[in-house]
PDB file of C-alpha atoms and ligand atoms in Angstrom:
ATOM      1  CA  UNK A 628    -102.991 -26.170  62.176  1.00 90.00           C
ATOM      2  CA  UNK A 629    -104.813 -29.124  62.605  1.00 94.00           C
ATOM      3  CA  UNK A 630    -102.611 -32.342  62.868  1.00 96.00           C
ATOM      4  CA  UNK A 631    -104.804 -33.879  59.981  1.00 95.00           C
ATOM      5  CA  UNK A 632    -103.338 -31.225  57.601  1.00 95.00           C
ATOM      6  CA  UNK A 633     -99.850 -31.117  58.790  1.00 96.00           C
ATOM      7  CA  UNK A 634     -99.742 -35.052  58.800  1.00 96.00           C
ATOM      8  CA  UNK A 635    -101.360 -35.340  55.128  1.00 95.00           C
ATOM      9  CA  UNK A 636     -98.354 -32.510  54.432  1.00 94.00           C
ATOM     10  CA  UNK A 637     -95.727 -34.286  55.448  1.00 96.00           C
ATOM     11  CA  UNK A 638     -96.577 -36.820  52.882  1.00 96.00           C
ATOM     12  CA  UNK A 639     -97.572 -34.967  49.819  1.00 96.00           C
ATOM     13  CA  UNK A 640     -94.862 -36.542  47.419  1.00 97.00           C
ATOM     14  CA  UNK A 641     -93.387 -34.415  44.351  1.00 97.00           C
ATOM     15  CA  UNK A 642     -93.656 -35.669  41.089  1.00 97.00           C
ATOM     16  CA  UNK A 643     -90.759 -37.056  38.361  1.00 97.00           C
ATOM     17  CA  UNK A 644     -87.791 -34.476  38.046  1.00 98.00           C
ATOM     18  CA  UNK A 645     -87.354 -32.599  34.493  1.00 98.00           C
ATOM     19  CA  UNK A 646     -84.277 -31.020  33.100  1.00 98.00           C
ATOM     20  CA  UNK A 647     -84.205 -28.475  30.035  1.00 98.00           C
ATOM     21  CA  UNK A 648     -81.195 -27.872  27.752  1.00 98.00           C
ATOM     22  CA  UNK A 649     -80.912 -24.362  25.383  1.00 98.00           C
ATOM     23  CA  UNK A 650     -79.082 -24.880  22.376  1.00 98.00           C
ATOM     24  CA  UNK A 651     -78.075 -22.180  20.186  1.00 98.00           C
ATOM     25  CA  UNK A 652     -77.585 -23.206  17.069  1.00 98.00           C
ATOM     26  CA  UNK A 653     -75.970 -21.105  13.704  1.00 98.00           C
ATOM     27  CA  UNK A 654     -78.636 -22.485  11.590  1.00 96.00           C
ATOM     28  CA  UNK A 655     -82.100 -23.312  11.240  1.00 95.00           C
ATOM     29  CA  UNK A 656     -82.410 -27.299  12.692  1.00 97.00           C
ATOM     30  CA  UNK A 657     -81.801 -29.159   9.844  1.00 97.00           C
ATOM     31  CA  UNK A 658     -84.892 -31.545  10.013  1.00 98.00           C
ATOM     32  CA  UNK A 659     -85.085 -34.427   7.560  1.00 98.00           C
ATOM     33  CA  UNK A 660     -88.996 -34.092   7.657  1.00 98.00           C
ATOM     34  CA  UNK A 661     -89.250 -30.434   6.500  1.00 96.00           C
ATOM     35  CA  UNK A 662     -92.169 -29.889   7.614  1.00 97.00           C
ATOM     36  CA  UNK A 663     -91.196 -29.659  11.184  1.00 97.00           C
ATOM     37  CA  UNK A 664     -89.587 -26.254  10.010  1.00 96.00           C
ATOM     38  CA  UNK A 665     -92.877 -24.761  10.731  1.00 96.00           C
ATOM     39  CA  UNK A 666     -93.688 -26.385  13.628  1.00 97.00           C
ATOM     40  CA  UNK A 667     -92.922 -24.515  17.290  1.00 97.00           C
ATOM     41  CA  UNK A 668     -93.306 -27.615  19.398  1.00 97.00           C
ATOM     42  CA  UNK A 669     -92.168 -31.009  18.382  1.00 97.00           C
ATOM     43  CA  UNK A 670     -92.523 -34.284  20.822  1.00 97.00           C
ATOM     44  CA  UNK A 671     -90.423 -36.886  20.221  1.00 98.00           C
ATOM     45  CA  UNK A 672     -90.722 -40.298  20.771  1.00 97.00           C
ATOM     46  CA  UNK A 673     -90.842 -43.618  19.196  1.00 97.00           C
ATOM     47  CA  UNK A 674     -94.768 -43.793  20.612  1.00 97.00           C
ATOM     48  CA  UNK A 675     -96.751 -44.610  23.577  1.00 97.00           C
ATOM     49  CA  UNK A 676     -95.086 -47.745  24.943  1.00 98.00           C
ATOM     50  CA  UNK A 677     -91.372 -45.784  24.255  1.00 98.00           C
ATOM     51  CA  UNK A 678     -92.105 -43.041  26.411  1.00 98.00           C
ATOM     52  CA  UNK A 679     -93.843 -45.359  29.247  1.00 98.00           C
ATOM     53  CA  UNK A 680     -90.706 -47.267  29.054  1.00 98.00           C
ATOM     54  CA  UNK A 681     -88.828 -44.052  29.843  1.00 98.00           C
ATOM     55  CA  UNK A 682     -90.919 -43.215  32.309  1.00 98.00           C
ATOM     56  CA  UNK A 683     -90.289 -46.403  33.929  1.00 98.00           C
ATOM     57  CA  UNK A 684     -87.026 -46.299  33.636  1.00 98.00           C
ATOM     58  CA  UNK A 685     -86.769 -43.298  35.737  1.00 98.00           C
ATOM     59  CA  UNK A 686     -89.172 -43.840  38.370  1.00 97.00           C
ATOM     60  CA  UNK A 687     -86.759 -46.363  39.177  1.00 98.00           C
ATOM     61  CA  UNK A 688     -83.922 -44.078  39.246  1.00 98.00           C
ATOM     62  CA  UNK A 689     -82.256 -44.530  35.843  1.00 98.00           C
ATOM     63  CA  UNK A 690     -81.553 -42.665  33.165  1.00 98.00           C
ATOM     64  CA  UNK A 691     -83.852 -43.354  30.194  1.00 98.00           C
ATOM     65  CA  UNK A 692     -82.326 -45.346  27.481  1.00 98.00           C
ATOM     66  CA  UNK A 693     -84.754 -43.303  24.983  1.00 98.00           C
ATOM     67  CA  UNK A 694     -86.207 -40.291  26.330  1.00 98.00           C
ATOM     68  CA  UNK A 695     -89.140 -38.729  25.032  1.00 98.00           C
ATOM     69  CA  UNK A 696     -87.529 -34.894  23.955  1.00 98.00           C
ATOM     70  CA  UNK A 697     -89.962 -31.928  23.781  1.00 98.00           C
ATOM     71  CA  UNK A 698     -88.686 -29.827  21.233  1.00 98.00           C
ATOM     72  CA  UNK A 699     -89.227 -26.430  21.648  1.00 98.00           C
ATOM     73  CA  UNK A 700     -88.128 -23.990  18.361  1.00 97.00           C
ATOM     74  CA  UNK A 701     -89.859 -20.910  19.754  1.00 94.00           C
ATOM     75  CA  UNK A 702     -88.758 -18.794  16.425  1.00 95.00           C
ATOM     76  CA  UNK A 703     -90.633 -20.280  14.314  1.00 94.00           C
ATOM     77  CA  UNK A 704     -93.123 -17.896  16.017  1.00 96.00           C
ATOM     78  CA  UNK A 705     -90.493 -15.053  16.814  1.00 96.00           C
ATOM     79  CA  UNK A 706     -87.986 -14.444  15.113  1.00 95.00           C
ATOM     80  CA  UNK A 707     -86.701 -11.761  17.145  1.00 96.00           C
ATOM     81  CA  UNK A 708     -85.436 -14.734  19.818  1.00 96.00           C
ATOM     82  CA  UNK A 709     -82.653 -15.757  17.538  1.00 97.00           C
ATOM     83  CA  UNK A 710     -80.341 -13.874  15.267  1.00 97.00           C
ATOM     84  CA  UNK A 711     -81.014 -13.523  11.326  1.00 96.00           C
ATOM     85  CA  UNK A 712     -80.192 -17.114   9.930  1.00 95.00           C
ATOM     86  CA  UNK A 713     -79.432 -18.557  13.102  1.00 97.00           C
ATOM     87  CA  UNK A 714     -81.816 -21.592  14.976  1.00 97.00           C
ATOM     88  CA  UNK A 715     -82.377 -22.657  18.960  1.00 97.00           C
ATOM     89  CA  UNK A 716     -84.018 -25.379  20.613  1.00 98.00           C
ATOM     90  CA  UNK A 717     -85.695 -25.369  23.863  1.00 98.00           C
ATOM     91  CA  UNK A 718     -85.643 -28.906  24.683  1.00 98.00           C
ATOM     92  CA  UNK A 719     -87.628 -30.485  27.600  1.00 98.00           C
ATOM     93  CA  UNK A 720     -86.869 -33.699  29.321  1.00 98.00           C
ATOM     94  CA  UNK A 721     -89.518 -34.850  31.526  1.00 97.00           C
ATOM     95  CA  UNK A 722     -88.618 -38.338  32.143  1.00 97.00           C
ATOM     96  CA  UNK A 723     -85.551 -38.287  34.537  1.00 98.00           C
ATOM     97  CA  UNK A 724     -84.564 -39.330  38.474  1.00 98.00           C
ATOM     98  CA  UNK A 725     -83.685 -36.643  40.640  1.00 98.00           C
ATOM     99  CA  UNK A 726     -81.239 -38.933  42.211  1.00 98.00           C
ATOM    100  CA  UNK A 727     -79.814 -41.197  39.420  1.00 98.00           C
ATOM    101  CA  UNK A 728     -78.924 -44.819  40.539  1.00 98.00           C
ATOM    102  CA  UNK A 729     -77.819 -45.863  36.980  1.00 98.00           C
ATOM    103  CA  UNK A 730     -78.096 -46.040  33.457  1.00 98.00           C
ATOM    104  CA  UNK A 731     -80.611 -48.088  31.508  1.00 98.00           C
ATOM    105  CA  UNK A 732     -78.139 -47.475  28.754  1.00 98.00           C
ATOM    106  CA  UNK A 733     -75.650 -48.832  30.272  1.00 98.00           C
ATOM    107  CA  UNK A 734     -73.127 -45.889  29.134  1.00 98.00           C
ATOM    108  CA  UNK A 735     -72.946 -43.451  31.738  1.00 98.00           C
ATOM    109  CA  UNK A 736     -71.311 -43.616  35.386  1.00 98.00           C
ATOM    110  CA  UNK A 737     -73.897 -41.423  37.991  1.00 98.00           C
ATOM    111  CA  UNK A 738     -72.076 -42.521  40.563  1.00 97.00           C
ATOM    112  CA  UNK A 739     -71.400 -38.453  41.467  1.00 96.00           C
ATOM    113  CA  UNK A 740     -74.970 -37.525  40.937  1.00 97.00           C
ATOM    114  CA  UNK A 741     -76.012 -34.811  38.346  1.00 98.00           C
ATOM    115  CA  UNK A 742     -72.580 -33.521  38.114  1.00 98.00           C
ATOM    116  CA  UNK A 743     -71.320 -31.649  34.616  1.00 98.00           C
ATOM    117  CA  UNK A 744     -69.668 -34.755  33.338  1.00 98.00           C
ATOM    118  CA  UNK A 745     -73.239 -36.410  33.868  1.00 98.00           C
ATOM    119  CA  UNK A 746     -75.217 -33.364  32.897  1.00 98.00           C
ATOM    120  CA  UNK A 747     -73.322 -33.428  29.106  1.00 98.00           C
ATOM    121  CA  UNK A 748     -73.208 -36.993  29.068  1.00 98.00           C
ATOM    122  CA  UNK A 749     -77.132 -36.714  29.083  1.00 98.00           C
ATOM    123  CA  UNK A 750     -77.696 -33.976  27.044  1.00 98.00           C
ATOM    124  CA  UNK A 751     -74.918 -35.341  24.369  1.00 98.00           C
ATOM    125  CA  UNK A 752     -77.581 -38.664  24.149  1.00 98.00           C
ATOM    126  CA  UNK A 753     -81.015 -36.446  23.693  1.00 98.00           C
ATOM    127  CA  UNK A 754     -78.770 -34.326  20.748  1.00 98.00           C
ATOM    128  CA  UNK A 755     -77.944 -37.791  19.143  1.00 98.00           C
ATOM    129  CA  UNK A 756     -81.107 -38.492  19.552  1.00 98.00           C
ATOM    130  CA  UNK A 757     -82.368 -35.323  17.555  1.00 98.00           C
ATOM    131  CA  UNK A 758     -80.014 -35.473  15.367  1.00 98.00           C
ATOM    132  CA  UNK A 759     -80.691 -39.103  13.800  1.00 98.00           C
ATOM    133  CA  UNK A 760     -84.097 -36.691  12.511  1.00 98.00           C
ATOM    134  CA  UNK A 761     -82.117 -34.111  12.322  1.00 98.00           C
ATOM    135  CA  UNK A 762     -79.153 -34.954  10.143  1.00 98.00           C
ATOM    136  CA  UNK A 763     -75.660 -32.671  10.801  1.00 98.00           C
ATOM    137  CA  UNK A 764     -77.423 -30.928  14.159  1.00 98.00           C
ATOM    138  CA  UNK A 765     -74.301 -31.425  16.168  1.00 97.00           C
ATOM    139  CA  UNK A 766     -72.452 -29.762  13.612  1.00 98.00           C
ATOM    140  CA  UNK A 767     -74.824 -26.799  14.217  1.00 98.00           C
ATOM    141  CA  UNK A 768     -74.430 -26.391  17.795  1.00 98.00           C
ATOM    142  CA  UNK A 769     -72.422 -23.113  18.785  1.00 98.00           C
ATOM    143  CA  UNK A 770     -73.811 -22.946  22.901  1.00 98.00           C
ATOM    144  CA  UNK A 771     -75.574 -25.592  25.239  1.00 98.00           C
ATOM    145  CA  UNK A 772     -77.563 -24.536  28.493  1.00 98.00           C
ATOM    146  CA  UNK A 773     -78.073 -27.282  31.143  1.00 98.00           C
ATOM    147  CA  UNK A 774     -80.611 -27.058  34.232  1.00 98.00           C
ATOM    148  CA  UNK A 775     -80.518 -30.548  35.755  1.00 98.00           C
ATOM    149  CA  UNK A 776     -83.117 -31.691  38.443  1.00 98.00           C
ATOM    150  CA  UNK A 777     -80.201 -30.901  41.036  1.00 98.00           C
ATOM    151  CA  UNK A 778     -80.311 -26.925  39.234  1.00 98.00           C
ATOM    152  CA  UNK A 779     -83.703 -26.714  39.226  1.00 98.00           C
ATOM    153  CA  UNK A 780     -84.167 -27.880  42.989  1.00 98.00           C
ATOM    154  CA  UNK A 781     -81.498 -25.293  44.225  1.00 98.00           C
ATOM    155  CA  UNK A 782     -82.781 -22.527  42.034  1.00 97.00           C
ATOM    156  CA  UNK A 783     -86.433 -23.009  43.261  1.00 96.00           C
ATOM    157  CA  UNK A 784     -87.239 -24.089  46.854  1.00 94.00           C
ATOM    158  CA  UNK A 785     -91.138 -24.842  45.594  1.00 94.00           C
ATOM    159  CA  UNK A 786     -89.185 -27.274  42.884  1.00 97.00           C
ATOM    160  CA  UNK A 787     -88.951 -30.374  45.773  1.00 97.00           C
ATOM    161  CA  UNK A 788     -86.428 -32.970  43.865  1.00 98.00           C
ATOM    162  CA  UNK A 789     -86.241 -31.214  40.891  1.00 98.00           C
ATOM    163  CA  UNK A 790     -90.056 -31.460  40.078  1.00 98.00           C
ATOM    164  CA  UNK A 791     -91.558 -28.341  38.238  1.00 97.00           C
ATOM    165  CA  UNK A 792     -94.648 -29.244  38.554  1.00 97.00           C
ATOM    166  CA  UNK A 793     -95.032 -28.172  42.338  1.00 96.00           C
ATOM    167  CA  UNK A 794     -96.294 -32.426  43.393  1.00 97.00           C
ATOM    168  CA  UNK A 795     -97.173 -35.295  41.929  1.00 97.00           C
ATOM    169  CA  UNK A 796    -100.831 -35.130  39.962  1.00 95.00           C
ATOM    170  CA  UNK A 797    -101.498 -38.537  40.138  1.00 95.00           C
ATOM    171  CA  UNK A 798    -104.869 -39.491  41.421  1.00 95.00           C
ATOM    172  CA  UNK A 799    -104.564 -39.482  45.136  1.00 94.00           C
ATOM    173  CA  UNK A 800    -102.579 -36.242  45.002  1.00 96.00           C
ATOM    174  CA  UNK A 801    -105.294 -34.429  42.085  1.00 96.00           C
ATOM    175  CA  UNK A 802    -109.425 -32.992  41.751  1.00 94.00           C
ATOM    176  CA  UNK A 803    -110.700 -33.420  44.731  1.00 93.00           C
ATOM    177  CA  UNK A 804    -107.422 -34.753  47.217  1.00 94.00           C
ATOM    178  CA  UNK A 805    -105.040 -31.547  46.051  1.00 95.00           C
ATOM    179  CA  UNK A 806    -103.102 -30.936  47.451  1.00 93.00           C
ATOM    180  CA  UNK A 807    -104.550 -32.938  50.464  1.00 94.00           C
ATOM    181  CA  UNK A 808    -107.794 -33.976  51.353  1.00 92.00           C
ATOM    182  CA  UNK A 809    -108.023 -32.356  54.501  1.00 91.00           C
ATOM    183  CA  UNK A 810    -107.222 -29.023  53.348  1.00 89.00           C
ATOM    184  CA  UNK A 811    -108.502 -29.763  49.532  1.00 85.00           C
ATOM    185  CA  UNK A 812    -109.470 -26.801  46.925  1.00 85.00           C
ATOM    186  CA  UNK A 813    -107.742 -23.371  47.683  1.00 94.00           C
ATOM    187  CA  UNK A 814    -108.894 -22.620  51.275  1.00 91.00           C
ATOM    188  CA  UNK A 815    -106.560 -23.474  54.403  1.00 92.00           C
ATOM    189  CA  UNK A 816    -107.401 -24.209  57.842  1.00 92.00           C
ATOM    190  CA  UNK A 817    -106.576 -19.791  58.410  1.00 93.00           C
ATOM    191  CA  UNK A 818    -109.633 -18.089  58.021  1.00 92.00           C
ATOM    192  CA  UNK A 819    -109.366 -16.124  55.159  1.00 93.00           C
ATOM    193  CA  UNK A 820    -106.126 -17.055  53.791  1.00 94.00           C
ATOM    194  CA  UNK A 821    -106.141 -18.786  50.423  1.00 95.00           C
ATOM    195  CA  UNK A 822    -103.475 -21.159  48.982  1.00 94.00           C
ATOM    196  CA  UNK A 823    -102.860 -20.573  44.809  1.00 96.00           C
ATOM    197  CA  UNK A 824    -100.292 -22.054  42.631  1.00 96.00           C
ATOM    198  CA  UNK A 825     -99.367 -25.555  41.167  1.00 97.00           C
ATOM    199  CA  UNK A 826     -99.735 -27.752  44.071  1.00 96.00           C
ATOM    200  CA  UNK A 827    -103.182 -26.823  44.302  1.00 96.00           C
ATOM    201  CA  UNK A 828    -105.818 -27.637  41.723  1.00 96.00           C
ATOM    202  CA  UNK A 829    -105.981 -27.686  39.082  1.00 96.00           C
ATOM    203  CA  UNK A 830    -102.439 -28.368  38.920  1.00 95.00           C
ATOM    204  CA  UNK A 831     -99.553 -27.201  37.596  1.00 96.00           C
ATOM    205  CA  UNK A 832     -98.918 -24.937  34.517  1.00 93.00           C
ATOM    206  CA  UNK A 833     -98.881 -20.712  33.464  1.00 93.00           C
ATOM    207  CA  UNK A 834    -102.398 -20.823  33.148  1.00 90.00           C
ATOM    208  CA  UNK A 835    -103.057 -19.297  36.302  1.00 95.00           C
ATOM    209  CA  UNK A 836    -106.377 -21.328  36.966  1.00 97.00           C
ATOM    210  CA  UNK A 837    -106.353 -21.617  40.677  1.00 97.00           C
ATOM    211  CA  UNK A 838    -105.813 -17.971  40.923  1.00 97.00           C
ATOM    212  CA  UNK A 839    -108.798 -16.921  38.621  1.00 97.00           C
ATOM    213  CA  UNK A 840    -110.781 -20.187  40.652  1.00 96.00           C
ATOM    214  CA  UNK A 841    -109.872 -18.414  43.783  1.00 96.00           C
ATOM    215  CA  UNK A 842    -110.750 -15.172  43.052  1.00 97.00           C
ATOM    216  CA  UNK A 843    -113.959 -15.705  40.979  1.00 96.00           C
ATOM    217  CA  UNK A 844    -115.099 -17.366  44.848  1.00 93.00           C
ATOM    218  CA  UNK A 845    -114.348 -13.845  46.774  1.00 94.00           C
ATOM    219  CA  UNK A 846    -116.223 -12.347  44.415  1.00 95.00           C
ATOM    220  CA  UNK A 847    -119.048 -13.984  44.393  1.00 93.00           C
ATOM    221  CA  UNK A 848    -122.135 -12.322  46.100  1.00 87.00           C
ATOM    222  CA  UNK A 849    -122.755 -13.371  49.610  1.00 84.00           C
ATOM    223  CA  UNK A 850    -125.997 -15.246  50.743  1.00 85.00           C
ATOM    224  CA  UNK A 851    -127.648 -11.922  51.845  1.00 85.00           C
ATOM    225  CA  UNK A 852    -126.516 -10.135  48.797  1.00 84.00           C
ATOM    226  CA  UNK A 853    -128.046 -12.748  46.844  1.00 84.00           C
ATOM    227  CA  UNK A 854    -130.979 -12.519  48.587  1.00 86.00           C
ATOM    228  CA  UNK A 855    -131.379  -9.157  48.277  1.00 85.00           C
ATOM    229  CA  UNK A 856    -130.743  -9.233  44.947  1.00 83.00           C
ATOM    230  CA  UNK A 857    -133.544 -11.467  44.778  1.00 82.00           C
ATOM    231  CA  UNK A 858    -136.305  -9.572  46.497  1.00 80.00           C
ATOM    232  CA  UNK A 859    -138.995  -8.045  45.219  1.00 75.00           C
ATOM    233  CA  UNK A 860    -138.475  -4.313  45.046  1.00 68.00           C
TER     234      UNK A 860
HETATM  235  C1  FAD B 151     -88.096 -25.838  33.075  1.00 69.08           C
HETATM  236  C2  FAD B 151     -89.586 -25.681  33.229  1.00 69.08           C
HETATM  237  C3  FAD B 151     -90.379 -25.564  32.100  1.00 69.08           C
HETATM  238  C4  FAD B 151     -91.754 -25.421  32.221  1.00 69.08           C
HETATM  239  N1  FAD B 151     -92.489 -25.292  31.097  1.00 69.08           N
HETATM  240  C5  FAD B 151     -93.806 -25.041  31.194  1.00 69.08           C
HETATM  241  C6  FAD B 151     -94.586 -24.784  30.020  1.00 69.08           C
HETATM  242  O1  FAD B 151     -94.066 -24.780  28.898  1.00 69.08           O
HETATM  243  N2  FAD B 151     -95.914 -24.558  30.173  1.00 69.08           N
HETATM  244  C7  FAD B 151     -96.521 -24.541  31.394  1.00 69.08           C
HETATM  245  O2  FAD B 151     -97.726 -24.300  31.477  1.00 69.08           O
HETATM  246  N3  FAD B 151     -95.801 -24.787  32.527  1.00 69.08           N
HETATM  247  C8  FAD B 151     -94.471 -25.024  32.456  1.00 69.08           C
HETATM  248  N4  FAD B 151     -93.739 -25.261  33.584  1.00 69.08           N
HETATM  249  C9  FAD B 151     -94.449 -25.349  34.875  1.00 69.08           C
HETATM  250  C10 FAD B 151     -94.745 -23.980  35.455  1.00 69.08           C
HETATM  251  O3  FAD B 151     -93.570 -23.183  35.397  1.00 69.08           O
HETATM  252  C11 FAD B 151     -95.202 -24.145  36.924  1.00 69.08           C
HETATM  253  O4  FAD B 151     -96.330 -25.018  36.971  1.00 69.08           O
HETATM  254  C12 FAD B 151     -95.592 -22.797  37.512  1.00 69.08           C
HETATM  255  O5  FAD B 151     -94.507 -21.884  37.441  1.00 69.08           O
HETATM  256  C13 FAD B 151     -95.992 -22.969  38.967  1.00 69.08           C
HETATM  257  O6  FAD B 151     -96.325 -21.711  39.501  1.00 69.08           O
HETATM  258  P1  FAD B 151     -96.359 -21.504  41.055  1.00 69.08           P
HETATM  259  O7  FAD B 151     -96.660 -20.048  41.260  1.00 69.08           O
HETATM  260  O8  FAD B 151     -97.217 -22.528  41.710  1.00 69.08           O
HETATM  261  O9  FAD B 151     -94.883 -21.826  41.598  1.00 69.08           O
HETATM  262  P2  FAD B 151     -93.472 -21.236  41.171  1.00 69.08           P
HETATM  263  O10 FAD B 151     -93.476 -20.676  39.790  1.00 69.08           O
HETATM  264  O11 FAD B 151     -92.486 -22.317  41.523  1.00 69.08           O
HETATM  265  O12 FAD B 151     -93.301 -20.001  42.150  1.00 69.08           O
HETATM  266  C14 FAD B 151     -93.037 -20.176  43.534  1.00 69.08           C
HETATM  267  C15 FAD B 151     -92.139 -19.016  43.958  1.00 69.08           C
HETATM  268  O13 FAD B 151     -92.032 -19.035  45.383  1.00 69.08           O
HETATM  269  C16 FAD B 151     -90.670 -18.874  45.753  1.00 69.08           C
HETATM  270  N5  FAD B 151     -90.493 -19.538  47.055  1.00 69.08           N
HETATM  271  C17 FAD B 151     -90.647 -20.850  47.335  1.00 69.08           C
HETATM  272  N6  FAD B 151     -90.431 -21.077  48.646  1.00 69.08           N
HETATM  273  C18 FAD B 151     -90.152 -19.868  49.196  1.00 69.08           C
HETATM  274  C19 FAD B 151     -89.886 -19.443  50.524  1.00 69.08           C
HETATM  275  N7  FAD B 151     -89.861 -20.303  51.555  1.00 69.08           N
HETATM  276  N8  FAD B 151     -89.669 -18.135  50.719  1.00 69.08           N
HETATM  277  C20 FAD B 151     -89.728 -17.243  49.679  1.00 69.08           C
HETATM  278  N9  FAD B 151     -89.999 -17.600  48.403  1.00 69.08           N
HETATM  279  C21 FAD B 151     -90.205 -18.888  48.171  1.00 69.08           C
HETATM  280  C22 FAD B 151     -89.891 -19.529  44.625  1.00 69.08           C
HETATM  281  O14 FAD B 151     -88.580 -19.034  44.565  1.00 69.08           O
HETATM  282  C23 FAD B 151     -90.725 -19.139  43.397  1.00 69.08           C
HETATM  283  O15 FAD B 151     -90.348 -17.886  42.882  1.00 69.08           O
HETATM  284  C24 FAD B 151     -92.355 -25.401  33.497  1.00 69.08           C
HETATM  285  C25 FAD B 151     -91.547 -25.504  34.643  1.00 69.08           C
HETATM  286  C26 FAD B 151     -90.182 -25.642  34.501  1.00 69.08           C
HETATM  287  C27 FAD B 151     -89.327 -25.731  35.754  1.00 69.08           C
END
C-alpha cells in the first residue's frame, strides 16, 4: 500500500456521534399540533441557530442543552409496527460527544461516561423536550430503548466513536477527497479491488449509491468494445 494512502488513513477523522431511543408508547403521541398525526418524520428544533448551537455544544464535548430530536413515528405509514391503538417513536439524536466532558445544561454528572444513569438522564431531557409539544407523552410511555454512541461503537466496528455515518463529510473528507485523496472515488491502490459503503462517496446513507456508482463503471464497455461498437460494419 502506498505510504501516501496509509498516511492519509491514519487521519481520516469520524464524524459527530448519534444515539437513538425507541419508545413504545400505549397511545398515539399526543401532539398539540394535530397535524403532526399524519406526519412520519418530524424534526425538531427551535430553528437554524438552535440546532448550530447544539451542534456546537457537542463538538466540544457537551451535552446539548437543546437538541435538535428527529422524530420518527414510522406507523403512521404501517400500522402493522405497533399494536391496534398503541403509538412509538423512533427518535434520532444527532448532535452528541462520543466522550462527554460535561453538560451545557448544567444538570447532568458524565463524569462515568455514557453509563445508564447518563444514558436516561439524556433521553429523560429529549422526552421533556417532546413532550412540552406533546402534552401528557411521559404519561404514555410503557418501554424505552437506548443505543448511546458508546452502544453503537461496540455494536459496529465501522461505527469509529459512535459515528453512523462511516467519517466525517465535511469538505476535506467529501466529492472529490473521500475518503482520501490519494485513494479518492471507489478504486484502491489493489488492482481490481473496489472499496463501497459510507466512507466512500457519496457518503453515507441506505441508498446504496457507491455500489450502483461502482458497478455501473465495470460495466461499462471497454475502449476496444467501444470501438468496435463504433466501426463501420
Ligand atoms: C442509528 C442509525 C440510524 C440511521 N438512520 C439512517 C436513515 O434513516 N437513513 C439513512 O439513509 N441512513 C441512516 N443511517 C446510516 C446508514 O445506516 C449507514 O450510512 C449505512 O448503514 C452505511 O453502510 P455501510 O455498508 O457503509 O456500513 P455498515 O452498515 O456500518 O456495514 C459495515 C459492516 O461491516 C462490519 N464490519 C466492520 N468491520 C469489520 C471487520 N473488521 N470484520 C468483519 N466485519 C466488519 C460491521 O459489523 C457492519 O456489519 C443510520 C445509522 C444509524 C447507526
Amino acid at each position: 500500500m502506498p505510504a501516501a494512502v496509509t498516511d492519509e488513513a491514519a487521519r481520516f477523522r469520524p464524524g459527530r456521534a448519534a444515539m437513538q431511543l425507541h419508545v413504545a408508547l400505549s397511545g398515539p403521541v399526543p401532539w398539540r399540533d394535530p397535524a403532526l398525526a399524519a406526519v412520519p418524520l418530524v424534526h425538531l428544533s427551535d430553528g437554524s441557530g438552535s440546532t448550530a448551537i447544539a451542534c456546537a455544544e457537542a463538538e466540544a464535548g457537551l451535552l446539548p442543552r437543546r437538541p435538535t430530536v428527529v422524530v420518527g413515528q414510522q406507523h403512521v405509514l404501517d400500522p402493522s409496527r405497533v399494536p391496534a391503538g398503541a403509538g412509538a417513536l423512533w427518535l434520532q439524536l444527532q448532535e452528541v460527544p462520543f466522550a462527554p466532558a460535561g453538560d451545557a445544561a448544567g444538570e447532568l454528572d458524565p463524569a462515568g461516561g455514557w453509563d445508564a444513569t447518563l444514558a436516561r438522564g439524556y433521553a429523560d431531557r429529549v422526552l421533556d423536550r417532546l413532550g412540552a409539544h406533546a402534552p401528557g407523552l411521559r404519561e404514555l410511555v410503557v418501554g424505552l430503548d437506548v443505543i448511546t454512541p458508546a452502544d453503537l461503537a461496540a455494536h459496529n466496528p465501522n461505527a469509529l466513536a459512535g459515528d453512523p455515518y462511516g467519517g466525517s463529510a465535511e469538505l476535506d473528507q467529501n466529492f472529490l477527497w473521500r475518503p482520501l485523496l490519494a485513494a479518492s472515488g471507489h478504486a484502491t491502490p489493489v488492482p481490481r479491488l473496489w472499496h463501497i459503503g459510507a466512507s466512500t462517496h457519496p457518503g453515507p446513507g441506505l441508498a446504496g449509491a457507491s455500489g450502483h456508482l461502482v458497478a455501473r463503471r465495470l460495466l461499462a464497455p471497454t475502449p476496444r468494445e467501444r470501438l468496435r461498437r463504433r466501426a463501420p460494419r
